[in-house]
Short mmCIF file of C-alpha atoms in Angstrom, two decimals:
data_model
loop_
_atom_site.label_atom_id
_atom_site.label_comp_id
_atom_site.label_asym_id
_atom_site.label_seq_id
_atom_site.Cartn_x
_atom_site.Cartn_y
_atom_site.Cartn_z
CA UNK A 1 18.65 -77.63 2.48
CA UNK A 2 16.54 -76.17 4.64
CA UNK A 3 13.51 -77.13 3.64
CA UNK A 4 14.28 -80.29 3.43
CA UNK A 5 15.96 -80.71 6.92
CA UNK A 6 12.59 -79.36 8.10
CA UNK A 7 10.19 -81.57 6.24
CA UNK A 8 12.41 -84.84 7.03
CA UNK A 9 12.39 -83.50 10.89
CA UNK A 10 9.00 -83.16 10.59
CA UNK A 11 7.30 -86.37 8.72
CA UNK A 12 10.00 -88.71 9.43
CA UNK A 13 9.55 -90.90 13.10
CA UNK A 14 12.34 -89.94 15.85
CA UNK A 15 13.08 -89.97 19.14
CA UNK A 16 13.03 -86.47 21.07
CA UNK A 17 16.98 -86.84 21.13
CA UNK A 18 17.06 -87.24 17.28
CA UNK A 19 14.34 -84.27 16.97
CA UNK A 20 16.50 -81.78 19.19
CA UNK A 21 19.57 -82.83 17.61
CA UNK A 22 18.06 -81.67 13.85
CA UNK A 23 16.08 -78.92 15.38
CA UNK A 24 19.67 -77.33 16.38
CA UNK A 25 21.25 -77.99 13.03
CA UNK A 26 18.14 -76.56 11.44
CA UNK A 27 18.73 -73.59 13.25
CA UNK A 28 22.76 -73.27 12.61
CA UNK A 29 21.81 -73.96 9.25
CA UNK A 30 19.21 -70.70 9.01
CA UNK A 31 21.46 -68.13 10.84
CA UNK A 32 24.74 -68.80 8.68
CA UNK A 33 22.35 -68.71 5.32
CA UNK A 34 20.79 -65.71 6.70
CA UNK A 35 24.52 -64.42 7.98
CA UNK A 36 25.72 -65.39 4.07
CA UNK A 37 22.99 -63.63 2.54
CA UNK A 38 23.83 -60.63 4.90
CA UNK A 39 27.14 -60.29 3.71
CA UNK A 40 26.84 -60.85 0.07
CA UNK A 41 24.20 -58.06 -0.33
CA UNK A 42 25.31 -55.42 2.98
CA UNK A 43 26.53 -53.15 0.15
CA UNK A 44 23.37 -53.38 -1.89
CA UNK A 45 21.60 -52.72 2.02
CA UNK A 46 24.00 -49.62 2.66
CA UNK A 47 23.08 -48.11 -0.74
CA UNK A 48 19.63 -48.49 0.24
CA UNK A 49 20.02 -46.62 3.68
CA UNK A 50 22.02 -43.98 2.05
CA UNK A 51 19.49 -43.48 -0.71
CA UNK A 52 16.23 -43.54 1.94
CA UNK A 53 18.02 -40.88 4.13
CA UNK A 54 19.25 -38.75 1.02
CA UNK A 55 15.54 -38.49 0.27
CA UNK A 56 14.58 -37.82 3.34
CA UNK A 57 17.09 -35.00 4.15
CA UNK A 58 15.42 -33.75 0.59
CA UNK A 59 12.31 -33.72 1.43
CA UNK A 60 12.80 -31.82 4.96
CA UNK A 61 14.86 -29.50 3.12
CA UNK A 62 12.49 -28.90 0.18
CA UNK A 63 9.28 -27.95 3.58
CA UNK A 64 11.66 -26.07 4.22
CA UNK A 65 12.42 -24.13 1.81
CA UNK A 66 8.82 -23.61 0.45
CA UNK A 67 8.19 -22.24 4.51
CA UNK A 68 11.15 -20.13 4.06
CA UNK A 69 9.43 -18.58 0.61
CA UNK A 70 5.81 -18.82 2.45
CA UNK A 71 7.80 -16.20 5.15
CA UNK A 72 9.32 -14.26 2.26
CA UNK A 73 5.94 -13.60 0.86
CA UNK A 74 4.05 -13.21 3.73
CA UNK A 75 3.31 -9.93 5.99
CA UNK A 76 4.27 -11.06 9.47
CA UNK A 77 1.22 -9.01 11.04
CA UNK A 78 -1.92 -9.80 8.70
CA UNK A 79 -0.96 -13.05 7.13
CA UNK A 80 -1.85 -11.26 3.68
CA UNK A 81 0.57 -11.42 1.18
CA UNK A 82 3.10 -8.58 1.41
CA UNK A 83 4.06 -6.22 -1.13
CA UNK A 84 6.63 -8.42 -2.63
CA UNK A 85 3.99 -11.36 -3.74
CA UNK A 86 1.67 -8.86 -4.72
CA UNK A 87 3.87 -7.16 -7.04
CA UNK A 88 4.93 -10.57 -8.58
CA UNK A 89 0.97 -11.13 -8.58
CA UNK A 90 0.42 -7.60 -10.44
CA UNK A 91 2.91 -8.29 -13.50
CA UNK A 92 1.01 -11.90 -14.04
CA UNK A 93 -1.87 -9.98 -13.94
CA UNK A 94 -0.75 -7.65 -16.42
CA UNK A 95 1.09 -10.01 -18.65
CA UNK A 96 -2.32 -11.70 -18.95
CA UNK A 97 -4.10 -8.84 -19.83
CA UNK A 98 -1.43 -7.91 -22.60
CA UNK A 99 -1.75 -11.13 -24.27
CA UNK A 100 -5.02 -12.50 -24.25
CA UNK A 101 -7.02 -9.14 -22.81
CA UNK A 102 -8.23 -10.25 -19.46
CA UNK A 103 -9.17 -6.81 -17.99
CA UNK A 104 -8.79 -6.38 -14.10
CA UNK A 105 -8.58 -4.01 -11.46
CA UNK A 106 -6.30 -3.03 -8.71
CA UNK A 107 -7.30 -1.09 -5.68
CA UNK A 108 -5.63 0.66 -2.77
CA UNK A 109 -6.88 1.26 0.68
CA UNK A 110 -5.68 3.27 2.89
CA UNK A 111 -7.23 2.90 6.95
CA UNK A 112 -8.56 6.53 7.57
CA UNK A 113 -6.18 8.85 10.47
CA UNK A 114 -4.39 5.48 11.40
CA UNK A 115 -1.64 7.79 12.55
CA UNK A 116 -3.88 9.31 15.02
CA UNK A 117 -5.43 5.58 16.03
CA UNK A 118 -2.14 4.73 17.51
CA UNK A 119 -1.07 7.59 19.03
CA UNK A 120 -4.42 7.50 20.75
CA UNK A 121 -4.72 3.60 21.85
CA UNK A 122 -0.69 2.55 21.19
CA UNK A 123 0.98 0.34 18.77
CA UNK A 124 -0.34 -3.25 19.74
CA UNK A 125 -4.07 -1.42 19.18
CA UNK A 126 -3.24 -0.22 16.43
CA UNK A 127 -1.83 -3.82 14.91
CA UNK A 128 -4.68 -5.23 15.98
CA UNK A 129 -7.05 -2.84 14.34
CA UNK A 130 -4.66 -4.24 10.85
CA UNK A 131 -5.85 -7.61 11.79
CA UNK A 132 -9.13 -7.37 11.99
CA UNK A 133 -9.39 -4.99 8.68
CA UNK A 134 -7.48 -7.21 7.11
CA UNK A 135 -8.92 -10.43 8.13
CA UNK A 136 -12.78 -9.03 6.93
CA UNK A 137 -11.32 -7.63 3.83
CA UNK A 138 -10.23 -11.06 3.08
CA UNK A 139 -12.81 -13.20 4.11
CA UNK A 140 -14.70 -10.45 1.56
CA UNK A 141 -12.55 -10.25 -1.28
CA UNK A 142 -13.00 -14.09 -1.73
CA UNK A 143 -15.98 -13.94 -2.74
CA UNK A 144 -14.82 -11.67 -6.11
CA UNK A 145 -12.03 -14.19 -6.34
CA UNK A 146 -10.34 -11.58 -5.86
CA UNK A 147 -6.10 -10.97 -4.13
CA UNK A 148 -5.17 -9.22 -1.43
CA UNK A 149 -2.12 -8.20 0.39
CA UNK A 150 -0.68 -5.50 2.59
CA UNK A 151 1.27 -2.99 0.14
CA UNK A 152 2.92 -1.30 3.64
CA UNK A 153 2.14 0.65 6.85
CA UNK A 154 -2.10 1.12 6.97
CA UNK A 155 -2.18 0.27 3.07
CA UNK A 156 -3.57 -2.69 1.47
CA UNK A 157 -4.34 -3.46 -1.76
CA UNK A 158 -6.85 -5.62 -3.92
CA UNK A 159 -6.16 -7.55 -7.67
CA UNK A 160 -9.26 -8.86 -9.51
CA UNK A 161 -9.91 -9.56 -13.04
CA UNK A 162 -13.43 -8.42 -14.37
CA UNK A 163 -14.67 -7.07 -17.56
CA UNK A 164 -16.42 -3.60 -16.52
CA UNK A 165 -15.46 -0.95 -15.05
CA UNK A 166 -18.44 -0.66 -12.86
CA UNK A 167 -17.32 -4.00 -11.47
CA UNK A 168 -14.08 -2.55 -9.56
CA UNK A 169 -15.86 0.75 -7.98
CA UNK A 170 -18.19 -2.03 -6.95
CA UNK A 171 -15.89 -4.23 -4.79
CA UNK A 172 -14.63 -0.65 -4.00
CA UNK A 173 -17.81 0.37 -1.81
CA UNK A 174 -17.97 -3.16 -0.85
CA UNK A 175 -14.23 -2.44 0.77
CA UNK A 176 -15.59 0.35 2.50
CA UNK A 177 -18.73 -1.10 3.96
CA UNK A 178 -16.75 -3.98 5.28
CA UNK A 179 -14.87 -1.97 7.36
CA UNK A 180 -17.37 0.27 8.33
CA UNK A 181 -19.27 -2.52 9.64
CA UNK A 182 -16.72 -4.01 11.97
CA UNK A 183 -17.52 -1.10 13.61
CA UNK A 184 -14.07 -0.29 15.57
CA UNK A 185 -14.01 2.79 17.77
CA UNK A 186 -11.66 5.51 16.62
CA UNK A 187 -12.59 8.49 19.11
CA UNK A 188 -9.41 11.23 17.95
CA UNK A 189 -10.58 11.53 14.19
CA UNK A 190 -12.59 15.40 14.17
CA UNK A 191 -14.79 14.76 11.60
CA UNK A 192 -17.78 13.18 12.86
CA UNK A 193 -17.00 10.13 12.76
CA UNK A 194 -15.80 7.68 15.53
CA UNK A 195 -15.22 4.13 14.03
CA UNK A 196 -12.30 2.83 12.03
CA UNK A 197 -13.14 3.67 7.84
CA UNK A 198 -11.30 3.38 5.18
CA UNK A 199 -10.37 5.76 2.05
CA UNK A 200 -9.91 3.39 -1.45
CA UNK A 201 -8.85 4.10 -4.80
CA UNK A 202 -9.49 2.23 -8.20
CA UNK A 203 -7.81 1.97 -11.38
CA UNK A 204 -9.26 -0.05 -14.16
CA UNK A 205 -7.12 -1.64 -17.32
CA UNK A 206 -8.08 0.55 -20.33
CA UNK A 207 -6.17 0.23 -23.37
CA UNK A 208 -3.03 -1.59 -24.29
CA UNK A 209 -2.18 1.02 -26.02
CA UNK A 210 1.67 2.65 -24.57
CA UNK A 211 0.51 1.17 -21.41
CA UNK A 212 2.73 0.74 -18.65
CA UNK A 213 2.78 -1.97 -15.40
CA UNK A 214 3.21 0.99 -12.50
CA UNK A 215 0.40 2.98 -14.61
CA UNK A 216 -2.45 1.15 -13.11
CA UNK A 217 -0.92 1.44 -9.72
CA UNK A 218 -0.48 4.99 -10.16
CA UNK A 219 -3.85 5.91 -11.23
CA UNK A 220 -5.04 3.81 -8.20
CA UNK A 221 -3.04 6.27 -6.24
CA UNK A 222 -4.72 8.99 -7.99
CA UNK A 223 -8.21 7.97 -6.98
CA UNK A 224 -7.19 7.15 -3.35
CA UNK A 225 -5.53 10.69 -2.80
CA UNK A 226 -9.08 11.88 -4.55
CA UNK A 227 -10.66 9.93 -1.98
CA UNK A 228 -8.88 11.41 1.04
CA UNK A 229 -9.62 15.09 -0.58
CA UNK A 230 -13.43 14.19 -0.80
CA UNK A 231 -14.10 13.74 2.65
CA UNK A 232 -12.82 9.57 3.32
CA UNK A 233 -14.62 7.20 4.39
CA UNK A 234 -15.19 6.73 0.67
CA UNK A 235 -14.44 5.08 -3.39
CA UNK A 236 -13.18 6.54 -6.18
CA UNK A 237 -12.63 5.22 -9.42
CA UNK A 238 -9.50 6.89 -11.40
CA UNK A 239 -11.36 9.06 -14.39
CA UNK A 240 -8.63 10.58 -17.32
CA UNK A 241 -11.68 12.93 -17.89
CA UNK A 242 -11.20 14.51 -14.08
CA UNK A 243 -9.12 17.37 -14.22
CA UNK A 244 -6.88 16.05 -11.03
CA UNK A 245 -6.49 12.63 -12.49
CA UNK A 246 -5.20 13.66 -15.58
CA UNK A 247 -1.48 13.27 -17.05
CA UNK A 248 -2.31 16.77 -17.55
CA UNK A 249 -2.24 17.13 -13.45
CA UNK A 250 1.19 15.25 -14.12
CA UNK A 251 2.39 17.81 -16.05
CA UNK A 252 1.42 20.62 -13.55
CA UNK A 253 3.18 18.52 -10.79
CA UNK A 254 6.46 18.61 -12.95
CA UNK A 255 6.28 22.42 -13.86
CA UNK A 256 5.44 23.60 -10.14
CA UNK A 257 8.89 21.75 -9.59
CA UNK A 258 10.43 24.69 -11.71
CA UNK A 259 7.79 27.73 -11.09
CA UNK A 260 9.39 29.86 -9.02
CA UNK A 261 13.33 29.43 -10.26
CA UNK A 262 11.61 30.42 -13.49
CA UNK A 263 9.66 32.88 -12.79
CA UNK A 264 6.55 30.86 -14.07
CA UNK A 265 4.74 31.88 -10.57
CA UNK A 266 3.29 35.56 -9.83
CA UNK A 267 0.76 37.39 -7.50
CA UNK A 268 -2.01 39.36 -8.23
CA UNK A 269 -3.11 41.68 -5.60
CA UNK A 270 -7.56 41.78 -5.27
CA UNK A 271 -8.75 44.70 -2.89
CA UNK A 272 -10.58 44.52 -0.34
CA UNK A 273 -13.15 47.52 0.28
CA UNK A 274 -15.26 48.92 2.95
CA UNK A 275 -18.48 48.83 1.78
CA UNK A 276 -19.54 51.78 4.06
CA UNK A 277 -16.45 53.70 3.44
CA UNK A 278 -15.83 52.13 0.16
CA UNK A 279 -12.32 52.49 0.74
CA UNK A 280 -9.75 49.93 0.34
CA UNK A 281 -9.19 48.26 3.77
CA UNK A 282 -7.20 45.50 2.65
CA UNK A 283 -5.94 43.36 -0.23
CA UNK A 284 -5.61 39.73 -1.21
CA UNK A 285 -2.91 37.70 -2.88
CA UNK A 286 -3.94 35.60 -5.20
CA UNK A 287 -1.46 32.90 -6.77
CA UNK A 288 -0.93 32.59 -10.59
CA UNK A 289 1.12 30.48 -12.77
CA UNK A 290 1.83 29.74 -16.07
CA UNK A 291 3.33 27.65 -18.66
CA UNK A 292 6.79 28.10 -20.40
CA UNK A 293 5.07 28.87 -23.49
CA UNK A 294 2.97 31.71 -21.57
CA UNK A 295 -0.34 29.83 -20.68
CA UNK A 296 -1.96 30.42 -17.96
CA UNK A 297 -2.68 27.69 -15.80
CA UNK A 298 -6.25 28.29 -13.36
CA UNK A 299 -6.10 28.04 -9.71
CA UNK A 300 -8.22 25.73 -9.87
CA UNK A 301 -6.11 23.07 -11.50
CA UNK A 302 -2.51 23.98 -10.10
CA UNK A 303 -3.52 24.22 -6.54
CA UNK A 304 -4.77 20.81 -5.93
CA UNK A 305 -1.68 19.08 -7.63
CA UNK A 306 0.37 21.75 -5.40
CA UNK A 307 -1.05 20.70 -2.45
CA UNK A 308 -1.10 16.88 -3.54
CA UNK A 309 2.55 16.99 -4.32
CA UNK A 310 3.93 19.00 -1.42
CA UNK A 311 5.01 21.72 -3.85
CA UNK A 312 2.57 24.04 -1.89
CA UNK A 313 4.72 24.17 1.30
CA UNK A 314 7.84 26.17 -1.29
CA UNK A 315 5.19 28.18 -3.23
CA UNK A 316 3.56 29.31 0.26
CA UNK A 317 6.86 30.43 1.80
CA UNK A 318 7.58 32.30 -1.46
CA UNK A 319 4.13 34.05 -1.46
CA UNK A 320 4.50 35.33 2.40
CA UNK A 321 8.44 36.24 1.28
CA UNK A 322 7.04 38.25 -1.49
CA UNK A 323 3.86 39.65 -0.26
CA UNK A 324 6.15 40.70 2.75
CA UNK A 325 8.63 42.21 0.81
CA UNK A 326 7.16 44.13 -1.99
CA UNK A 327 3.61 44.93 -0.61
CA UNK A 328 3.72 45.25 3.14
CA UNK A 329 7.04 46.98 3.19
CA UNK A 330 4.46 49.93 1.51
CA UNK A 331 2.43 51.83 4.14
CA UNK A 332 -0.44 52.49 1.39
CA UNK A 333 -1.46 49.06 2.34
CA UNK A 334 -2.65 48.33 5.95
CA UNK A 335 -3.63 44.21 5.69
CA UNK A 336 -3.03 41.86 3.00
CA UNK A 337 -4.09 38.39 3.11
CA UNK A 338 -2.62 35.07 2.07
CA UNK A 339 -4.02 32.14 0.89
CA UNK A 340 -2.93 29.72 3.50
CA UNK A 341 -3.15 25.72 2.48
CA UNK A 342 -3.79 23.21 5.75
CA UNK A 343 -0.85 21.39 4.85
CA UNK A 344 1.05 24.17 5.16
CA UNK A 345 -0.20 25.07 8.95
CA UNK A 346 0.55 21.94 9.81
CA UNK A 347 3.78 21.56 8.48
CA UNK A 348 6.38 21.69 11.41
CA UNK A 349 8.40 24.90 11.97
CA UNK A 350 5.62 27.00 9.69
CA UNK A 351 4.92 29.76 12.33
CA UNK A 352 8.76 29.93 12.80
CA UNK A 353 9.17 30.29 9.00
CA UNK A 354 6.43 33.04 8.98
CA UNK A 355 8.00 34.41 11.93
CA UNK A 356 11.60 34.50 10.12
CA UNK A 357 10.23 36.39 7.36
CA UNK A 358 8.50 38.91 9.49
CA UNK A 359 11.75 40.24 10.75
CA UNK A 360 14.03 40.16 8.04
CA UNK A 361 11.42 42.16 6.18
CA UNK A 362 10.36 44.47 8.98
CA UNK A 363 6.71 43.60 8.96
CA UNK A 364 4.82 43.51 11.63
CA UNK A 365 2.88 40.67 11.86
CA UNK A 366 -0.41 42.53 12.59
CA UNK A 367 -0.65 43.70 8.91
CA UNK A 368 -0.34 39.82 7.45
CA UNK A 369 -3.44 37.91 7.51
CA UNK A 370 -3.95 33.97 6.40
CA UNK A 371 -6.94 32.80 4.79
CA UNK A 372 -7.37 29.43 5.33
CA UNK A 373 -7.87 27.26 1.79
CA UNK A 374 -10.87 24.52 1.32
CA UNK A 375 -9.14 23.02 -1.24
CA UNK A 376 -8.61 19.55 1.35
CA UNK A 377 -9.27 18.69 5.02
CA UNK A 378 -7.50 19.74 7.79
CA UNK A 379 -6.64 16.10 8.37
CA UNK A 380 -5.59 15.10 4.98
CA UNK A 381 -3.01 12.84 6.09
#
């Protein structure tokens, strides 16, 4: 009707009277067909608004709930992934490996005397100092297509598949040459060194064979303490061969746990002889343990898991305790020393513990001497 009011309006002769007349009914004419329309299809219109602003609500909720897992998987500080992620990243890792042998690697790195960093520059340094290690380690680790994240505190730690070994220790030394490079003072560390470094440890996929997830991670931790014992600043790569990475070592840990309830610990006493004289100024104790079935276990493999454990700090106390009371309470003997682990000197409350012992054995302290173990650092953690 429309149409044709406008064509006839338009074509047919009129006076300006006629043409205002059917301009006006053209116009009624649209707005009730468009008020008409309007009403026949408002509920098909409402279902339309209430479907557009249903999706939109989804879609702001869906941002935001992949920013809400974004934050859940994301260390605050470094932007890295946090230990969460990474541990979701390890078992895809490892369920690849399982079933279609994709080796890879994982790697922990621990920022050398971070502990004494902020105590010597504060807290906001000593975030800052995270930043910038782990904002090189990542612009580095990309190239290796590697993953990294912060596992907690001054730790990080690195996933990357490869097929050698040799490929992990070297993104290893690459780790600590990053670092070293950025070149950030560090003053307080006492060894010679006065830039930020870092200590890392390696574990490489082996054999499927009674594997474990955590085993990897473990033997990473294995190399990184091995790390921290050889001076920092360096890589190791976990070795089964190496006496302290062994499961052997494991088994030392666990029977140092029970040593001295049963009896599995002892001292042997070495004298100590004027060589002018040649009389016997003095004698050291020496530690010794065994297994249940008798073995004996050498120093040199029970010590370092002692002191790597903590089970050092109990075995010490019982050595002074014992030397005190069955060797110095004899007058035949004037000194007798005691091997003496760093961790244990700088274990709170130690002199007060030696101190303790002293007088409820009689001693006096003048006939106890410490010898002072090289076993680790003085700084070992």
């Amino acid at each position: 009707i429309l149409c044709i009011l406008y064509i006839v309006n338009y074509f047919v002769p009129s006076t300006l009277t006629y043409k205002m007349v059917f301009g006006a009914f053209y116009i009624s004419c649209f707005t009730f067909t468009s008020y008409v329309n309007w009403k026949l299809n408002e509920e098909r219109y409402n279902v339309f608004l209430n479907a557009l602003e249903a999706k939109i609500q989804h879609n702001e909720a869906t941002e935001r709930g992949k920013a809400l897992l974004r934050l859940s998987r994301t260390d605050p500080l470094t932007g890295l992934e946090n230990r969460r992620a990474i541990d979701e990243k390890l078992r895809d890792y490892w369920s690849e490996w399982q079933k279609v042998g994709t080796s890879f690697g994982a790697i922990l790195i621990d920022v050398d005397f971070f502990k004494k960093f902020n105590d010597c520059y504060g807290h906001q340094e000593g975030d800052r100092c995270l930043i910038h290690v782990a904002n090189a380690l990542s612009d580095m680790i990309k190239q290796y297509n590697g993953s990294i994240g912060r596992y907690g505190g001054e730790e990080f730690i690195v996933l990357a598949r490869m097929e050698k070994k040799e490929q992990i220790l070297d993104i290893a030394e690459a780790i600590c040459s990053t670092v070293e490079n950025l070149a950030l003072t560090h003053e307080l560390r006492r060894d010679g060194v006065s830039i930020v470094t870092v200590s890392v440890g390696a574990a490489f996929t082996r054999t499927q064979t009674g594997a474990k997830l955590e085993k990897i991670i473990h033997e990473a931790d294995r190399a990184l303490y091995l790390a921290k014992a050889g001076g920092r600043n360096c890589a190791r790569l976990f070795d089964p061969t190496d006496p302290q990475s062994s499961d052997e070592s494991e088994n030392i840990a666990a029977l140092l746990k029970i040593a001295i309830g049963q009896n599995l610990v002892s001292l042997v006493y070495q004298p100590i002889q004027d060589v002018k004289s040649d009389r016997v100024e003095a004698v050291e104790a020496l530690m010794r343990l065994k297994m249940l079935d008798g073995t004996s276990v050498p120093p040199s493999l029970f010590i370092p898991v002692a002191e790597r454990t903590g089970a050092i700090l109990e075995l010490g106390r019982w050595a002074i305790r014992t030397v005190c009371a069955e060797l110095l309470a004899d007058d035949h003997v004037r000194v007798v020393s005691v091997n003496v682990s760093p961790i244990q000197l700088k274990t709170p409350g130690f002199a007060t513990s030696v101190a303790t012992i002293l007088g409820e054995t009689g001693v006096a302290g003048s006939r106890l001497a410490f010898e002072i173990t090289e076993g680790l650092e003085m700084e070992m953690h």
